[in-house]
Amino acid sequence: MASRNLFSTPSISPSQTTLSPFTSSLPRRRLAITARSHRRRRPPDRRNMSSIVSIPELPRRRDSEESLLLDSRISVAEGDTVDVQGVRDGSVRTQTRKGRNFSSRKKVLGVELSPDNFAVAMVYFVQGVLGLARLAVSFYLKDDLHLDPAETAVIMGLSSLPWLVKPLYGFISDSVPLFGYRRRSYLVLSGLLGAFSWTLMAGFVDSKYSAASCILLGSLSVAFSDVVVDSMVVERARGESQSVSGSLQSLCWGSSAFGGIVSSYFSGSLVESYGVRFVFGVTALLPLITSAVAVLVNEQRVVRPSPGQKKENIALVNPGFLQTSKQNMIQLWSAIKQPNVFLPTLFIFLWQATPHSDSAMFYFTTNKLGFTPEFLGRVKLVTSIASLLGVGLYNGFLKTVPLRKIFLVTTVFGTGLGMTQVLLVTGFNRQLGISDEWFAIGDSLILTVLAQASFMPVLVLAARLCPEGMEATLFATLMSISNGGSVLGGLMGAGLTQVFGITRDSFDNLSTLIILCNLSSLLPLPLLGLLPKDSPDNVASKDDGDIEMKSN
């Protein structure tokens, strides 16, 4: 969709998932002691010290208590004197104290801040606050490396490539534990990789090729950590109610949005006051938060295989690993090639693959209109808040509207409103008495709200297409396809920028580029028939529950 805010840089938001808070229900159990009289207590018979303890079958998740009661029964049978009633009372008191500790934990958005949930929230917060360097990257490519808009668009498009193979990261994390852990180790590794890439940007990068490589590494670290934390969320959300899942999803979205809002304003003021290298150095510290909170993840260590089986189990080329990979690929392809999945996926890809002129507009507003980094930071703050407004608009008014109608209305309105950028390029807004700054803020606000409201149905549609049993892998695959369309649209926009001769100092054909990019957004509309007719709520009622957005 070409109608985007003026200063957006190509960034792909990871899909948010649901997780369950750490809640515990401690059922009380009765112990029948047949060796005890109902009228008065008798001393135990020293000739026969055995007591019969009747213990009902215990749930599997109470392993610790089951072991306690079992040990009590064994000790009585062996002739040791054990006050089972005291053990029972002590266990209940211990459980009560634990319950008080759980209930005393603080809650955020209805979710208890257990160590696990805190770690998840911090990882999402880091994903949002990493936007601190986005504006610095744009200025670095423009002012320090002296790249043209087309070259900048290509580099930013290539930096999104790691988001196209998200299912691969999930498969690696699930199949190849590092140092005995499938989640902790990869979160630590992702944080270190991100810190390493931004450290290179802060002190060593001096060419467009090295800059593209470092930006790519930073994007890879965020994409991998996103998949890992999404898998943690899915594991904790399994079996929880809709209200609990909704609270956890709100925690994820809220943490990321808060990080984005925090970084929005400072992203511009820090660039203007201290320069892009300083911002890169500060950004290098942020991924280390992901590595630090990884120790809070409650994860069972993978048992090491015996010496005779170690080589066979770890090798990635063993027959079992390859056979499982082949079966997963066959199952995934069987699901995608179904018409009810393939056709809507094709529409999502084409809808996202329309060209846009973001890089050209960034060069125009900074080189021609003279917008400062601090002002652009304020615009980013407005657009961050506008994204939340777009989510609220969809949840409040559009979630019961059929998907075809949502895509039709938002695309048509987005195309019309996107044409207002021509007014800024031609200077007609000044003839209307509106300054360039206020026009840019208002235009970005409206376009961002509309763009976010129109992107929410993409997430809903992708989740609806996932058949039972393949929700995680297929959802991640569909989102990767959607991200691929967005990357293709950015590369097409870079090509058109080059064709129209738009450079860092020449903007004669920028109006033509804007009009062409906006009109191209209408091209997928004849394919609206590929989308299902039912509204999201109708389909959700048929599935007897809300759709969990899972990333493998």
Short mmCIF file of N, CA and C in Angstrom, two decimals, residues 420-508:
data_model
loop_
_atom_site.label_atom_id
_atom_site.label_comp_id
_atom_site.label_asym_id
_atom_site.label_seq_id
_atom_site.Cartn_x
_atom_site.Cartn_y
_atom_site.Cartn_z
N THR A 420 -2.16 13.75 -1.00
CA THR A 420 -1.92 15.05 -0.36
C THR A 420 -0.43 15.36 -0.26
N GLN A 421 0.42 14.34 -0.38
CA GLN A 421 1.85 14.61 -0.37
C GLN A 421 2.27 15.47 -1.57
N VAL A 422 1.48 15.41 -2.64
CA VAL A 422 1.78 16.26 -3.80
C VAL A 422 1.65 17.73 -3.42
N LEU A 423 0.70 18.04 -2.53
CA LEU A 423 0.54 19.43 -2.08
C LEU A 423 1.79 19.91 -1.37
N LEU A 424 2.42 19.04 -0.59
CA LEU A 424 3.63 19.42 0.11
C LEU A 424 4.79 19.60 -0.86
N VAL A 425 4.87 18.74 -1.86
CA VAL A 425 5.97 18.83 -2.83
C VAL A 425 5.85 20.09 -3.68
N THR A 426 4.64 20.42 -4.09
CA THR A 426 4.43 21.59 -4.94
C THR A 426 4.36 22.90 -4.15
N GLY A 427 4.23 22.82 -2.82
CA GLY A 427 4.14 24.02 -2.00
C GLY A 427 2.76 24.62 -1.96
N PHE A 428 1.73 23.90 -2.44
CA PHE A 428 0.38 24.44 -2.45
C PHE A 428 -0.16 24.62 -1.03
N ASN A 429 0.36 23.85 -0.07
CA ASN A 429 -0.12 23.98 1.31
C ASN A 429 0.20 25.36 1.87
N ARG A 430 1.31 25.94 1.44
CA ARG A 430 1.66 27.28 1.92
C ARG A 430 0.71 28.32 1.36
N GLN A 431 0.21 28.10 0.14
CA GLN A 431 -0.80 29.02 -0.41
C GLN A 431 -2.10 28.95 0.37
N LEU A 432 -2.34 27.80 1.02
CA LEU A 432 -3.53 27.65 1.85
C LEU A 432 -3.32 28.15 3.26
N GLY A 433 -2.13 28.65 3.54
CA GLY A 433 -1.84 29.18 4.87
C GLY A 433 -1.40 28.13 5.87
N ILE A 434 -1.00 26.94 5.41
CA ILE A 434 -0.55 25.86 6.29
C ILE A 434 0.96 25.69 6.11
N SER A 435 1.67 25.77 7.21
CA SER A 435 3.13 25.63 7.13
C SER A 435 3.51 24.20 6.77
N ASP A 436 4.71 24.03 6.29
CA ASP A 436 5.17 22.70 5.92
C ASP A 436 5.21 21.76 7.12
N GLU A 437 5.62 22.27 8.29
CA GLU A 437 5.73 21.43 9.48
C GLU A 437 4.37 20.90 9.92
N TRP A 438 3.38 21.80 10.03
CA TRP A 438 2.07 21.36 10.49
C TRP A 438 1.39 20.47 9.45
N PHE A 439 1.61 20.76 8.20
CA PHE A 439 1.03 19.91 7.16
C PHE A 439 1.64 18.51 7.22
N ALA A 440 2.96 18.41 7.44
CA ALA A 440 3.62 17.11 7.51
C ALA A 440 3.13 16.32 8.71
N ILE A 441 2.95 16.98 9.86
CA ILE A 441 2.47 16.28 11.05
C ILE A 441 1.05 15.76 10.84
N GLY A 442 0.16 16.62 10.34
CA GLY A 442 -1.22 16.19 10.12
C GLY A 442 -1.33 15.09 9.08
N ASP A 443 -0.56 15.22 8.00
CA ASP A 443 -0.62 14.22 6.95
C ASP A 443 -0.11 12.87 7.45
N SER A 444 1.00 12.87 8.19
CA SER A 444 1.54 11.62 8.72
C SER A 444 0.60 10.99 9.73
N LEU A 445 -0.05 11.81 10.54
CA LEU A 445 -0.99 11.30 11.54
C LEU A 445 -2.13 10.55 10.87
N ILE A 446 -2.75 11.16 9.90
CA ILE A 446 -3.92 10.56 9.24
C ILE A 446 -3.52 9.29 8.47
N LEU A 447 -2.42 9.38 7.74
CA LEU A 447 -2.00 8.22 6.93
C LEU A 447 -1.58 7.04 7.80
N THR A 448 -0.95 7.31 8.95
CA THR A 448 -0.52 6.22 9.83
C THR A 448 -1.71 5.53 10.47
N VAL A 449 -2.70 6.29 10.92
CA VAL A 449 -3.90 5.68 11.49
C VAL A 449 -4.58 4.78 10.47
N LEU A 450 -4.70 5.27 9.25
CA LEU A 450 -5.36 4.50 8.21
C LEU A 450 -4.54 3.27 7.83
N ALA A 451 -3.22 3.43 7.73
CA ALA A 451 -2.36 2.30 7.36
C ALA A 451 -2.39 1.21 8.42
N GLN A 452 -2.38 1.58 9.70
CA GLN A 452 -2.42 0.58 10.76
C GLN A 452 -3.76 -0.13 10.79
N ALA A 453 -4.84 0.62 10.62
CA ALA A 453 -6.17 0.01 10.60
C ALA A 453 -6.33 -0.94 9.42
N SER A 454 -5.68 -0.64 8.31
CA SER A 454 -5.78 -1.52 7.14
C SER A 454 -4.85 -2.72 7.24
N PHE A 455 -3.80 -2.63 8.07
CA PHE A 455 -2.89 -3.77 8.21
C PHE A 455 -3.40 -4.80 9.22
N MET A 456 -4.21 -4.40 10.17
CA MET A 456 -4.74 -5.35 11.14
C MET A 456 -5.51 -6.50 10.49
N PRO A 457 -6.33 -6.25 9.44
CA PRO A 457 -7.00 -7.38 8.79
C PRO A 457 -6.03 -8.37 8.16
N VAL A 458 -4.81 -7.92 7.80
CA VAL A 458 -3.82 -8.85 7.26
C VAL A 458 -3.44 -9.88 8.32
N LEU A 459 -3.24 -9.42 9.55
CA LEU A 459 -2.93 -10.34 10.64
C LEU A 459 -4.08 -11.29 10.91
N VAL A 460 -5.30 -10.75 10.91
CA VAL A 460 -6.47 -11.59 11.16
C VAL A 460 -6.63 -12.63 10.06
N LEU A 461 -6.49 -12.20 8.83
CA LEU A 461 -6.65 -13.11 7.70
C LEU A 461 -5.58 -14.20 7.73
N ALA A 462 -4.35 -13.83 8.04
CA ALA A 462 -3.27 -14.82 8.09
C ALA A 462 -3.55 -15.86 9.17
N ALA A 463 -4.07 -15.42 10.31
CA ALA A 463 -4.38 -16.36 11.38
C ALA A 463 -5.57 -17.26 11.02
N ARG A 464 -6.54 -16.71 10.29
CA ARG A 464 -7.71 -17.49 9.90
C ARG A 464 -7.35 -18.59 8.91
N LEU A 465 -6.32 -18.38 8.12
CA LEU A 465 -5.97 -19.34 7.08
C LEU A 465 -5.24 -20.56 7.63
N CYS A 466 -4.78 -20.50 8.88
CA CYS A 466 -3.98 -21.60 9.43
C CYS A 466 -4.87 -22.77 9.82
N PRO A 467 -4.67 -23.95 9.23
CA PRO A 467 -5.46 -25.11 9.62
C PRO A 467 -5.01 -25.65 10.97
N GLU A 468 -5.85 -26.44 11.59
CA GLU A 468 -5.54 -27.01 12.90
C GLU A 468 -4.35 -27.94 12.79
N GLY A 469 -3.42 -27.79 13.74
CA GLY A 469 -2.25 -28.62 13.75
C GLY A 469 -1.03 -27.99 13.11
N MET A 470 -1.23 -26.89 12.35
CA MET A 470 -0.09 -26.23 11.70
C MET A 470 -0.14 -24.72 11.93
N GLU A 471 -0.76 -24.31 13.03
CA GLU A 471 -0.97 -22.88 13.24
C GLU A 471 0.35 -22.11 13.29
N ALA A 472 1.33 -22.65 14.05
CA ALA A 472 2.56 -21.90 14.27
C ALA A 472 3.37 -21.73 13.00
N THR A 473 3.69 -22.85 12.36
CA THR A 473 4.55 -22.79 11.18
C THR A 473 3.89 -22.04 10.04
N LEU A 474 2.61 -22.32 9.79
CA LEU A 474 1.94 -21.71 8.65
C LEU A 474 1.73 -20.22 8.87
N PHE A 475 1.42 -19.81 10.10
CA PHE A 475 1.24 -18.38 10.36
C PHE A 475 2.55 -17.63 10.13
N ALA A 476 3.66 -18.20 10.63
CA ALA A 476 4.95 -17.55 10.40
C ALA A 476 5.29 -17.50 8.92
N THR A 477 4.92 -18.54 8.19
CA THR A 477 5.18 -18.56 6.76
C THR A 477 4.36 -17.50 6.03
N LEU A 478 3.09 -17.37 6.39
CA LEU A 478 2.24 -16.38 5.74
C LEU A 478 2.73 -14.96 6.03
N MET A 479 3.17 -14.72 7.26
CA MET A 479 3.69 -13.39 7.58
C MET A 479 5.00 -13.13 6.85
N SER A 480 5.80 -14.18 6.64
CA SER A 480 7.03 -14.00 5.86
C SER A 480 6.70 -13.65 4.42
N ILE A 481 5.66 -14.27 3.86
CA ILE A 481 5.24 -13.94 2.51
C ILE A 481 4.76 -12.49 2.44
N SER A 482 4.01 -12.07 3.45
CA SER A 482 3.55 -10.68 3.49
C SER A 482 4.74 -9.73 3.59
N ASN A 483 5.71 -10.07 4.42
CA ASN A 483 6.92 -9.24 4.52
C ASN A 483 7.68 -9.21 3.20
N GLY A 484 7.69 -10.35 2.50
CA GLY A 484 8.34 -10.39 1.19
C GLY A 484 7.70 -9.44 0.21
N GLY A 485 6.37 -9.33 0.24
CA GLY A 485 5.70 -8.37 -0.61
C GLY A 485 6.08 -6.94 -0.28
N SER A 486 6.22 -6.64 1.01
CA SER A 486 6.62 -5.29 1.41
C SER A 486 8.05 -4.97 0.94
N VAL A 487 8.95 -5.97 1.05
CA VAL A 487 10.31 -5.75 0.58
C VAL A 487 10.33 -5.52 -0.93
N LEU A 488 9.55 -6.31 -1.66
CA LEU A 488 9.49 -6.15 -3.11
C LEU A 488 8.95 -4.77 -3.47
N GLY A 489 7.94 -4.30 -2.72
CA GLY A 489 7.41 -2.96 -2.98
C GLY A 489 8.47 -1.89 -2.76
N GLY A 490 9.29 -2.04 -1.73
CA GLY A 490 10.36 -1.07 -1.50
C GLY A 490 11.39 -1.07 -2.62
N LEU A 491 11.74 -2.27 -3.11
CA LEU A 491 12.71 -2.34 -4.21
C LEU A 491 12.13 -1.77 -5.50
N MET A 492 10.84 -2.00 -5.74
CA MET A 492 10.21 -1.40 -6.92
C MET A 492 10.17 0.12 -6.81
N GLY A 493 9.92 0.62 -5.61
CA GLY A 493 9.96 2.06 -5.41
C GLY A 493 11.35 2.63 -5.65
N ALA A 494 12.38 1.88 -5.24
CA ALA A 494 13.75 2.34 -5.51
C ALA A 494 14.02 2.38 -7.01
N GLY A 495 13.54 1.38 -7.74
CA GLY A 495 13.72 1.37 -9.19
C GLY A 495 13.03 2.53 -9.87
N LEU A 496 11.79 2.83 -9.44
CA LEU A 496 11.08 3.96 -10.03
C LEU A 496 11.76 5.29 -9.68
N THR A 497 12.31 5.38 -8.47
CA THR A 497 13.03 6.59 -8.10
C THR A 497 14.22 6.82 -9.02
N GLN A 498 14.92 5.75 -9.35
CA GLN A 498 16.05 5.85 -10.26
C GLN A 498 15.60 6.20 -11.68
N VAL A 499 14.48 5.59 -12.12
CA VAL A 499 13.97 5.85 -13.48
C VAL A 499 13.57 7.31 -13.65
N PHE A 500 12.93 7.88 -12.63
CA PHE A 500 12.47 9.27 -12.73
C PHE A 500 13.58 10.27 -12.45
N GLY A 501 14.77 9.81 -12.21
CA GLY A 501 15.90 10.72 -12.04
C GLY A 501 15.87 11.52 -10.76
N ILE A 502 15.29 10.96 -9.71
CA ILE A 502 15.23 11.67 -8.43
C ILE A 502 16.50 11.38 -7.66
N THR A 503 17.23 12.40 -7.32
CA THR A 503 18.48 12.27 -6.58
C THR A 503 18.38 13.05 -5.27
N ARG A 504 19.52 13.18 -4.58
CA ARG A 504 19.53 13.89 -3.31
C ARG A 504 19.30 15.39 -3.49
N ASP A 505 19.46 15.92 -4.71
CA ASP A 505 19.27 17.35 -4.95
C ASP A 505 18.22 17.65 -6.02
N SER A 506 17.78 16.66 -6.76
CA SER A 506 16.82 16.87 -7.85
C SER A 506 15.51 16.17 -7.52
N PHE A 507 14.41 16.96 -7.45
CA PHE A 507 13.09 16.43 -7.11
C PHE A 507 12.03 16.86 -8.13
N ASP A 508 12.44 17.08 -9.37
CA ASP A 508 11.50 17.57 -10.37
C ASP A 508 10.36 16.60 -10.63
#
